[in-house]
Amino acid sequence: MNRSYIFGSLWLAAAAGALGHQPVMDMAPRWAGGYGVQLFQVHSIADDLRHSELTLPNPHRLGSRVDTTWLEGVYTFRREFRITAKVPYVDKSRQWLQDGKVIRQDGHGLGDIIIGAPIKKYVNKKGYTYNLSLTPNLRLPTGSTGDDWAVGDGSWDAGLSLSYSFETPKWYHLYDLYYWKNGSGRNFDQGDELGFDANIGWHAWHDGDNGRGLFLMLDIAARHIEPGKNQLIDPAGDTIAVGPVAMYYHEDWMLKFEYRQTVYDKAKSTRFGDHRRFAVGFGLTF
């Protein structure tokens, strides 16, 4: 199979969800001693108020903005085992009501670094291939806790991801189920999280002679977050978000654009809703 084709198809899942997915292409490189890096800029905003499934009036125009830059890397010891790292830099702000007054809170700095160790099983058949992946993750308490809206909560968190992907020359599917168990923070606790991601892609164009092509796909992300403790705004609840993805690849580098919009939102308590997320990323493998 053409190496550039592998790069293109596997890149699709990368950064769909920073918690469940792994760099550089969710499973690549597939060879011992391979490595890669990717850089993603993620912009997320929310300007509706939600309680249960209701949208509440928002006369004070409360809202939130989170910009995260992710630098992520992978090294493959052998085809079935690799180590990954995700390093975020966060800049965020929000407006909220406290004691009847509108307050503004900000936070910026290095976020919580995530280390993963994907273990994979590959199966190659005539005309298609698939793989299973089990990935333990560890989230380190590297994020600042000193800002008004703290970048991190100071806890050690453990995660586990189970994924299945299937690909042919024309189609790509990925299904990822993950769980994060969040530890006790310094001033507040974040609730545990259960997530499911589905990526359904179409290889719309492939130029085999020049090792380039285009993928179009649908990204579906479902989240369940348990209530935390001592948080001004608790994100607990259930959400489903969907959106399109376009990814262009040429030999060993890739450029990806992604948009995601919340289509279902049930909040445990009053919080922000109607999240919109836009991401652009660039990646290289070696």
mmCIF file of C-alpha atoms in Angstrom:
data_model
loop_
_atom_site.group_PDB
_atom_site.id
_atom_site.type_symbol
_atom_site.label_atom_id
_atom_site.label_comp_id
_atom_site.label_asym_id
_atom_site.label_seq_id
_atom_site.Cartn_x
_atom_site.Cartn_y
_atom_site.Cartn_z
ATOM 1 C CA MET A 1 0.000 0.000 0.000
ATOM 2 C CA ASN A 2 1.320 3.477 -0.882
ATOM 3 C CA ARG A 3 2.875 5.209 2.142
ATOM 4 C CA SER A 4 1.243 8.551 1.332
ATOM 5 C CA TYR A 5 -2.147 6.839 1.164
ATOM 6 C CA ILE A 6 -1.605 5.485 4.648
ATOM 7 C CA PHE A 7 -0.671 8.963 5.889
ATOM 8 C CA GLY A 8 -3.816 10.462 4.423
ATOM 9 C CA SER A 9 -6.276 7.917 5.723
ATOM 10 C CA LEU A 10 -4.902 7.740 9.240
ATOM 11 C CA TRP A 11 -4.565 11.480 9.712
ATOM 12 C CA LEU A 12 -8.327 11.948 9.680
ATOM 13 C CA ALA A 13 -8.852 11.012 13.308
ATOM 14 C CA ALA A 14 -6.084 13.141 14.716
ATOM 15 C CA ALA A 15 -7.202 15.868 17.113
ATOM 16 C CA ALA A 16 -10.880 15.167 16.682
ATOM 17 C CA GLY A 17 -10.865 15.016 20.396
ATOM 18 C CA ALA A 18 -7.742 15.754 22.318
ATOM 19 C CA LEU A 19 -8.673 13.349 25.037
ATOM 20 C CA GLY A 20 -9.537 10.214 23.084
ATOM 21 C CA HIS A 21 -7.371 10.401 19.969
ATOM 22 C CA GLN A 22 -3.636 10.020 19.561
ATOM 23 C CA PRO A 23 -1.115 11.777 17.277
ATOM 24 C CA VAL A 24 0.007 11.904 14.578
ATOM 25 C CA MET A 25 -2.712 10.124 12.646
ATOM 26 C CA ASP A 26 -4.363 8.277 15.479
ATOM 27 C CA MET A 27 -2.191 5.259 14.646
ATOM 28 C CA ALA A 28 0.658 6.224 12.314
ATOM 29 C CA PRO A 29 3.520 5.785 11.763
ATOM 30 C CA ARG A 30 3.196 2.055 11.296
ATOM 31 C CA TRP A 31 6.905 1.252 11.203
ATOM 32 C CA ALA A 32 9.447 0.703 13.996
ATOM 33 C CA GLY A 33 11.490 3.814 14.729
ATOM 34 C CA GLY A 34 8.956 6.143 13.077
ATOM 35 C CA TYR A 35 7.971 9.467 14.616
ATOM 36 C CA GLY A 36 5.875 12.493 13.879
ATOM 37 C CA VAL A 37 4.634 15.861 15.126
ATOM 38 C CA GLN A 38 1.483 17.881 14.656
ATOM 39 C CA LEU A 39 0.392 21.388 15.605
ATOM 40 C CA PHE A 40 -3.291 22.220 16.092
ATOM 41 C CA GLN A 41 -4.991 25.526 16.831
ATOM 42 C CA VAL A 42 -8.453 25.052 18.335
ATOM 43 C CA HIS A 43 -10.936 27.928 18.813
ATOM 44 C CA SER A 44 -14.094 27.255 20.853
ATOM 45 C CA ILE A 45 -16.888 29.659 21.804
ATOM 46 C CA ALA A 46 -20.219 29.379 23.638
ATOM 47 C CA ASP A 47 -22.730 32.188 24.133
ATOM 48 C CA ASP A 48 -25.980 30.467 25.157
ATOM 49 C CA LEU A 49 -27.096 29.541 28.665
ATOM 50 C CA ARG A 50 -28.397 26.012 29.253
ATOM 51 C CA HIS A 51 -30.233 24.312 32.095
ATOM 52 C CA SER A 52 -31.288 20.734 31.453
ATOM 53 C CA GLU A 53 -32.429 20.865 27.803
ATOM 54 C CA LEU A 54 -33.698 24.455 28.001
ATOM 55 C CA THR A 55 -32.042 27.544 26.509
ATOM 56 C CA LEU A 56 -32.272 30.379 29.039
ATOM 57 C CA PRO A 57 -32.475 34.125 28.354
ATOM 58 C CA ASN A 58 -29.075 35.779 28.226
ATOM 59 C CA PRO A 59 -29.661 39.560 28.551
ATOM 60 C CA HIS A 60 -26.141 40.164 29.908
ATOM 61 C CA ARG A 61 -24.547 38.441 26.880
ATOM 62 C CA LEU A 62 -22.610 35.990 29.005
ATOM 63 C CA GLY A 63 -20.254 33.710 27.116
ATOM 64 C CA SER A 64 -16.916 31.972 26.968
ATOM 65 C CA ARG A 65 -13.943 31.688 24.598
ATOM 66 C CA VAL A 66 -11.177 29.100 24.725
ATOM 67 C CA ASP A 67 -8.167 29.084 22.351
ATOM 68 C CA THR A 68 -5.854 26.097 22.677
ATOM 69 C CA THR A 69 -2.644 25.413 20.770
ATOM 70 C CA TRP A 70 -1.705 21.717 20.839
ATOM 71 C CA LEU A 71 1.829 20.509 20.105
ATOM 72 C CA GLU A 72 1.682 16.718 19.840
ATOM 73 C CA GLY A 73 4.197 14.020 19.021
ATOM 74 C CA VAL A 74 4.594 10.259 18.685
ATOM 75 C CA TYR A 75 7.451 7.766 18.614
ATOM 76 C CA THR A 76 6.927 4.154 17.482
ATOM 77 C CA PHE A 77 9.134 1.605 19.212
ATOM 78 C CA ARG A 78 7.616 -1.138 17.099
ATOM 79 C CA ARG A 79 4.506 -1.441 14.952
ATOM 80 C CA GLU A 80 2.275 -2.515 17.830
ATOM 81 C CA PHE A 81 3.544 -0.103 20.521
ATOM 82 C CA ARG A 82 4.258 3.609 20.653
ATOM 83 C CA ILE A 83 4.400 6.538 23.052
ATOM 84 C CA THR A 84 2.585 9.856 22.524
ATOM 85 C CA ALA A 85 2.648 13.292 24.143
ATOM 86 C CA LYS A 86 0.232 16.233 23.889
ATOM 87 C CA VAL A 87 1.297 19.658 25.172
ATOM 88 C CA PRO A 88 -1.407 22.382 25.256
ATOM 89 C CA TYR A 89 -1.091 26.138 25.632
ATOM 90 C CA VAL A 90 -4.402 27.705 26.679
ATOM 91 C CA ASP A 91 -5.780 31.242 26.464
ATOM 92 C CA LYS A 92 -9.380 31.675 27.644
ATOM 93 C CA SER A 93 -11.907 34.122 29.051
ATOM 94 C CA ARG A 94 -15.538 34.123 30.183
ATOM 95 C CA GLN A 95 -18.249 36.406 31.529
ATOM 96 C CA TRP A 96 -20.602 35.134 34.243
ATOM 97 C CA LEU A 97 -23.062 36.390 36.865
ATOM 98 C CA GLN A 98 -21.919 36.315 40.493
ATOM 99 C CA ASP A 99 -23.974 37.928 43.245
ATOM 100 C CA GLY A 100 -26.009 39.707 40.593
ATOM 101 C CA LYS A 101 -22.968 41.279 38.907
ATOM 102 C CA VAL A 102 -21.258 40.400 35.644
ATOM 103 C CA ILE A 103 -17.689 39.259 36.272
ATOM 104 C CA ARG A 104 -14.915 38.509 33.795
ATOM 105 C CA GLN A 105 -12.418 35.724 34.360
ATOM 106 C CA ASP A 106 -9.304 34.905 32.344
ATOM 107 C CA GLY A 107 -6.714 32.179 32.237
ATOM 108 C CA HIS A 108 -3.659 31.499 30.121
ATOM 109 C CA GLY A 109 -0.517 29.408 30.146
ATOM 110 C CA LEU A 110 0.728 25.855 29.802
ATOM 111 C CA GLY A 111 -2.070 23.318 30.214
ATOM 112 C CA ASP A 112 -2.077 19.744 31.492
ATOM 113 C CA ILE A 113 0.283 17.536 29.454
ATOM 114 C CA ILE A 114 -1.116 14.154 28.347
ATOM 115 C CA ILE A 115 1.061 11.063 27.909
ATOM 116 C CA GLY A 116 -0.328 8.004 26.079
ATOM 117 C CA ALA A 117 0.901 4.495 25.270
ATOM 118 C CA PRO A 118 -1.207 3.027 22.410
ATOM 119 C CA ILE A 119 -1.130 -0.749 21.978
ATOM 120 C CA LYS A 120 -2.361 -1.884 18.550
ATOM 121 C CA LYS A 121 -3.403 -4.988 16.651
ATOM 122 C CA TYR A 122 -3.334 -4.685 12.839
ATOM 123 C CA VAL A 123 -5.180 -6.935 10.400
ATOM 124 C CA ASN A 124 -4.584 -6.543 6.643
ATOM 125 C CA LYS A 125 -6.975 -8.147 4.129
ATOM 126 C CA LYS A 126 -7.331 -7.944 0.367
ATOM 127 C CA GLY A 127 -8.918 -4.568 -0.377
ATOM 128 C CA TYR A 128 -9.213 -3.375 3.228
ATOM 129 C CA THR A 129 -7.471 -3.191 6.590
ATOM 130 C CA TYR A 130 -8.559 -2.647 10.179
ATOM 131 C CA ASN A 131 -7.017 -2.334 13.616
ATOM 132 C CA LEU A 132 -7.903 -2.392 17.291
ATOM 133 C CA SER A 133 -6.219 -0.075 19.774
ATOM 134 C CA LEU A 134 -6.083 0.064 23.578
ATOM 135 C CA THR A 135 -4.538 3.256 24.951
ATOM 136 C CA PRO A 136 -3.848 4.079 28.597
ATOM 137 C CA ASN A 137 -3.365 7.818 29.196
ATOM 138 C CA LEU A 138 -1.971 9.907 32.028
ATOM 139 C CA ARG A 139 -2.744 13.612 32.395
ATOM 140 C CA LEU A 140 -0.110 15.507 34.385
ATOM 141 C CA PRO A 141 -0.897 18.478 36.699
ATOM 142 C CA THR A 142 1.238 20.935 34.705
ATOM 143 C CA GLY A 143 -1.509 23.516 34.129
ATOM 144 C CA SER A 144 -1.563 26.737 36.134
ATOM 145 C CA THR A 145 -4.127 26.923 38.960
ATOM 146 C CA GLY A 146 -3.531 30.572 39.843
ATOM 147 C CA ASP A 147 -5.664 32.477 37.305
ATOM 148 C CA ASP A 148 -9.264 33.593 37.846
ATOM 149 C CA TRP A 149 -10.311 30.849 35.429
ATOM 150 C CA ALA A 150 -7.654 28.265 36.149
ATOM 151 C CA VAL A 151 -6.031 26.468 33.219
ATOM 152 C CA GLY A 152 -5.657 23.284 35.309
ATOM 153 C CA ASP A 153 -7.028 21.933 38.571
ATOM 154 C CA GLY A 154 -3.774 20.429 39.877
ATOM 155 C CA SER A 155 -4.942 16.804 39.699
ATOM 156 C CA TRP A 156 -3.405 13.606 38.323
ATOM 157 C CA ASP A 157 -5.906 12.030 35.909
ATOM 158 C CA ALA A 158 -6.011 8.565 34.334
ATOM 159 C CA GLY A 159 -7.697 7.681 31.036
ATOM 160 C CA LEU A 160 -8.359 4.625 28.915
ATOM 161 C CA SER A 161 -9.341 4.538 25.224
ATOM 162 C CA LEU A 162 -10.588 1.636 23.095
ATOM 163 C CA SER A 163 -10.805 2.250 19.350
ATOM 164 C CA TYR A 164 -11.549 0.418 16.115
ATOM 165 C CA SER A 165 -10.765 1.680 12.615
ATOM 166 C CA PHE A 166 -11.548 0.297 9.173
ATOM 167 C CA GLU A 167 -10.327 1.561 5.808
ATOM 168 C CA THR A 168 -10.512 0.817 2.101
ATOM 169 C CA PRO A 169 -9.108 2.848 -0.813
ATOM 170 C CA LYS A 170 -12.339 4.908 -0.756
ATOM 171 C CA TRP A 171 -13.689 4.831 2.833
ATOM 172 C CA TYR A 172 -12.417 5.317 6.349
ATOM 173 C CA HIS A 173 -14.232 4.659 9.649
ATOM 174 C CA LEU A 174 -12.999 5.185 13.204
ATOM 175 C CA TYR A 175 -14.901 4.521 16.449
ATOM 176 C CA ASP A 176 -13.321 5.498 19.747
ATOM 177 C CA LEU A 177 -14.679 4.990 23.273
ATOM 178 C CA TYR A 178 -12.749 6.558 26.160
ATOM 179 C CA TYR A 179 -13.040 7.328 29.871
ATOM 180 C CA TRP A 180 -11.206 9.832 32.068
ATOM 181 C CA LYS A 181 -11.026 9.353 35.850
ATOM 182 C CA ASN A 182 -10.180 12.762 37.275
ATOM 183 C CA GLY A 183 -8.316 13.026 40.565
ATOM 184 C CA SER A 184 -8.758 15.567 43.354
ATOM 185 C CA GLY A 185 -7.707 19.100 42.453
ATOM 186 C CA ARG A 186 -6.257 21.849 44.601
ATOM 187 C CA ASN A 187 -9.206 24.238 44.747
ATOM 188 C CA PHE A 188 -11.852 22.410 42.698
ATOM 189 C CA ASP A 189 -12.513 18.999 41.156
ATOM 190 C CA GLN A 190 -13.501 18.235 37.574
ATOM 191 C CA GLY A 191 -16.024 15.449 37.049
ATOM 192 C CA ASP A 192 -15.167 12.152 35.357
ATOM 193 C CA GLU A 193 -15.804 12.000 31.598
ATOM 194 C CA LEU A 194 -17.071 9.302 29.234
ATOM 195 C CA GLY A 195 -16.732 10.019 25.510
ATOM 196 C CA PHE A 196 -17.446 8.437 22.139
ATOM 197 C CA ASP A 197 -16.129 9.659 18.772
ATOM 198 C CA ALA A 198 -17.083 8.437 15.312
ATOM 199 C CA ASN A 199 -15.265 9.549 12.150
ATOM 200 C CA ILE A 200 -16.739 8.585 8.777
ATOM 201 C CA GLY A 201 -14.548 9.621 5.857
ATOM 202 C CA TRP A 202 -14.594 9.531 2.060
ATOM 203 C CA HIS A 203 -11.367 9.531 0.041
ATOM 204 C CA ALA A 204 -12.670 12.048 -2.460
ATOM 205 C CA TRP A 205 -9.479 12.438 -4.487
ATOM 206 C CA HIS A 206 -6.163 10.590 -4.653
ATOM 207 C CA ASP A 207 -3.225 11.271 -6.974
ATOM 208 C CA GLY A 208 -1.056 8.197 -6.528
ATOM 209 C CA ASP A 209 1.697 9.388 -8.851
ATOM 210 C CA ASN A 210 2.366 12.475 -6.714
ATOM 211 C CA GLY A 211 1.313 11.110 -3.326
ATOM 212 C CA ARG A 212 -1.415 13.632 -2.649
ATOM 213 C CA GLY A 213 -5.142 13.614 -2.080
ATOM 214 C CA LEU A 214 -8.206 14.924 -0.266
ATOM 215 C CA PHE A 215 -10.431 13.420 2.402
ATOM 216 C CA LEU A 216 -13.893 14.653 3.387
ATOM 217 C CA MET A 217 -15.528 13.307 6.509
ATOM 218 C CA LEU A 218 -18.209 13.635 9.165
ATOM 219 C CA ASP A 219 -17.087 13.929 12.777
ATOM 220 C CA ILE A 220 -19.484 12.917 15.595
ATOM 221 C CA ALA A 221 -18.558 13.471 19.259
ATOM 222 C CA ALA A 222 -20.675 12.463 22.273
ATOM 223 C CA ARG A 223 -19.727 13.359 25.853
ATOM 224 C CA HIS A 224 -21.046 12.565 29.334
ATOM 225 C CA ILE A 225 -19.460 14.571 32.161
ATOM 226 C CA GLU A 226 -20.167 13.882 35.823
ATOM 227 C CA PRO A 227 -20.652 16.773 38.293
ATOM 228 C CA GLY A 228 -17.485 18.165 39.848
ATOM 229 C CA LYS A 229 -16.916 20.127 43.045
ATOM 230 C CA ASN A 230 -16.387 23.812 43.868
ATOM 231 C CA GLN A 231 -16.625 24.994 40.255
ATOM 232 C CA LEU A 232 -18.173 28.368 39.437
ATOM 233 C CA ILE A 233 -19.590 26.819 36.242
ATOM 234 C CA ASP A 234 -19.882 23.038 36.200
ATOM 235 C CA PRO A 235 -19.775 21.596 32.637
ATOM 236 C CA ALA A 236 -21.563 18.412 33.773
ATOM 237 C CA GLY A 237 -24.157 16.933 31.437
ATOM 238 C CA ASP A 238 -24.575 15.205 28.087
ATOM 239 C CA THR A 239 -23.682 16.641 24.673
ATOM 240 C CA ILE A 240 -23.544 15.520 21.050
ATOM 241 C CA ALA A 241 -21.672 17.567 18.461
ATOM 242 C CA VAL A 242 -21.261 17.008 14.721
ATOM 243 C CA GLY A 243 -19.421 18.712 11.916
ATOM 244 C CA PRO A 244 -17.449 18.429 8.663
ATOM 245 C CA VAL A 245 -13.735 17.828 8.209
ATOM 246 C CA ALA A 246 -11.536 18.440 5.164
ATOM 247 C CA MET A 247 -7.985 17.131 5.008
ATOM 248 C CA TYR A 248 -5.398 17.591 2.241
ATOM 249 C CA TYR A 249 -2.203 15.532 2.240
ATOM 250 C CA HIS A 250 0.927 15.563 0.105
ATOM 251 C CA GLU A 251 3.569 12.907 0.752
ATOM 252 C CA ASP A 252 4.525 13.205 4.443
ATOM 253 C CA TRP A 253 2.670 16.395 5.397
ATOM 254 C CA MET A 254 -1.011 17.077 5.986
ATOM 255 C CA LEU A 255 -3.305 20.091 6.419
ATOM 256 C CA LYS A 256 -6.648 19.699 8.130
ATOM 257 C CA PHE A 257 -9.720 21.895 8.796
ATOM 258 C CA GLU A 258 -12.480 20.903 11.197
ATOM 259 C CA TYR A 259 -15.737 22.474 12.413
ATOM 260 C CA ARG A 260 -18.003 21.065 15.099
ATOM 261 C CA GLN A 261 -21.408 22.309 16.347
ATOM 262 C CA THR A 262 -23.376 21.104 19.372
ATOM 263 C CA VAL A 263 -26.696 19.572 18.276
ATOM 264 C CA TYR A 264 -27.837 18.065 21.594
ATOM 265 C CA ASP A 265 -27.131 19.499 25.038
ATOM 266 C CA LYS A 266 -28.520 18.500 28.437
ATOM 267 C CA ALA A 267 -26.926 20.370 31.348
ATOM 268 C CA LYS A 268 -26.873 19.136 34.945
ATOM 269 C CA SER A 269 -26.911 22.754 36.149
ATOM 270 C CA THR A 270 -26.915 26.185 34.529
ATOM 271 C CA ARG A 271 -23.880 26.555 32.255
ATOM 272 C CA PHE A 272 -22.831 27.648 28.790
ATOM 273 C CA GLY A 273 -24.285 25.868 25.758
ATOM 274 C CA ASP A 274 -24.325 25.993 21.956
ATOM 275 C CA HIS A 275 -20.591 25.319 21.706
ATOM 276 C CA ARG A 276 -18.920 25.888 18.323
ATOM 277 C CA ARG A 277 -15.436 24.600 17.688
ATOM 278 C CA PHE A 278 -13.086 25.310 14.788
ATOM 279 C CA ALA A 279 -9.676 23.665 14.418
ATOM 280 C CA VAL A 280 -6.851 23.864 11.891
ATOM 281 C CA GLY A 281 -3.843 21.595 12.025
ATOM 282 C CA PHE A 282 -0.611 20.738 10.272
ATOM 283 C CA GLY A 283 1.309 17.493 10.695
ATOM 284 C CA LEU A 284 4.498 15.734 9.589
ATOM 285 C CA THR A 285 5.696 12.145 9.829
ATOM 286 C CA PHE A 286 9.242 10.839 9.481
#
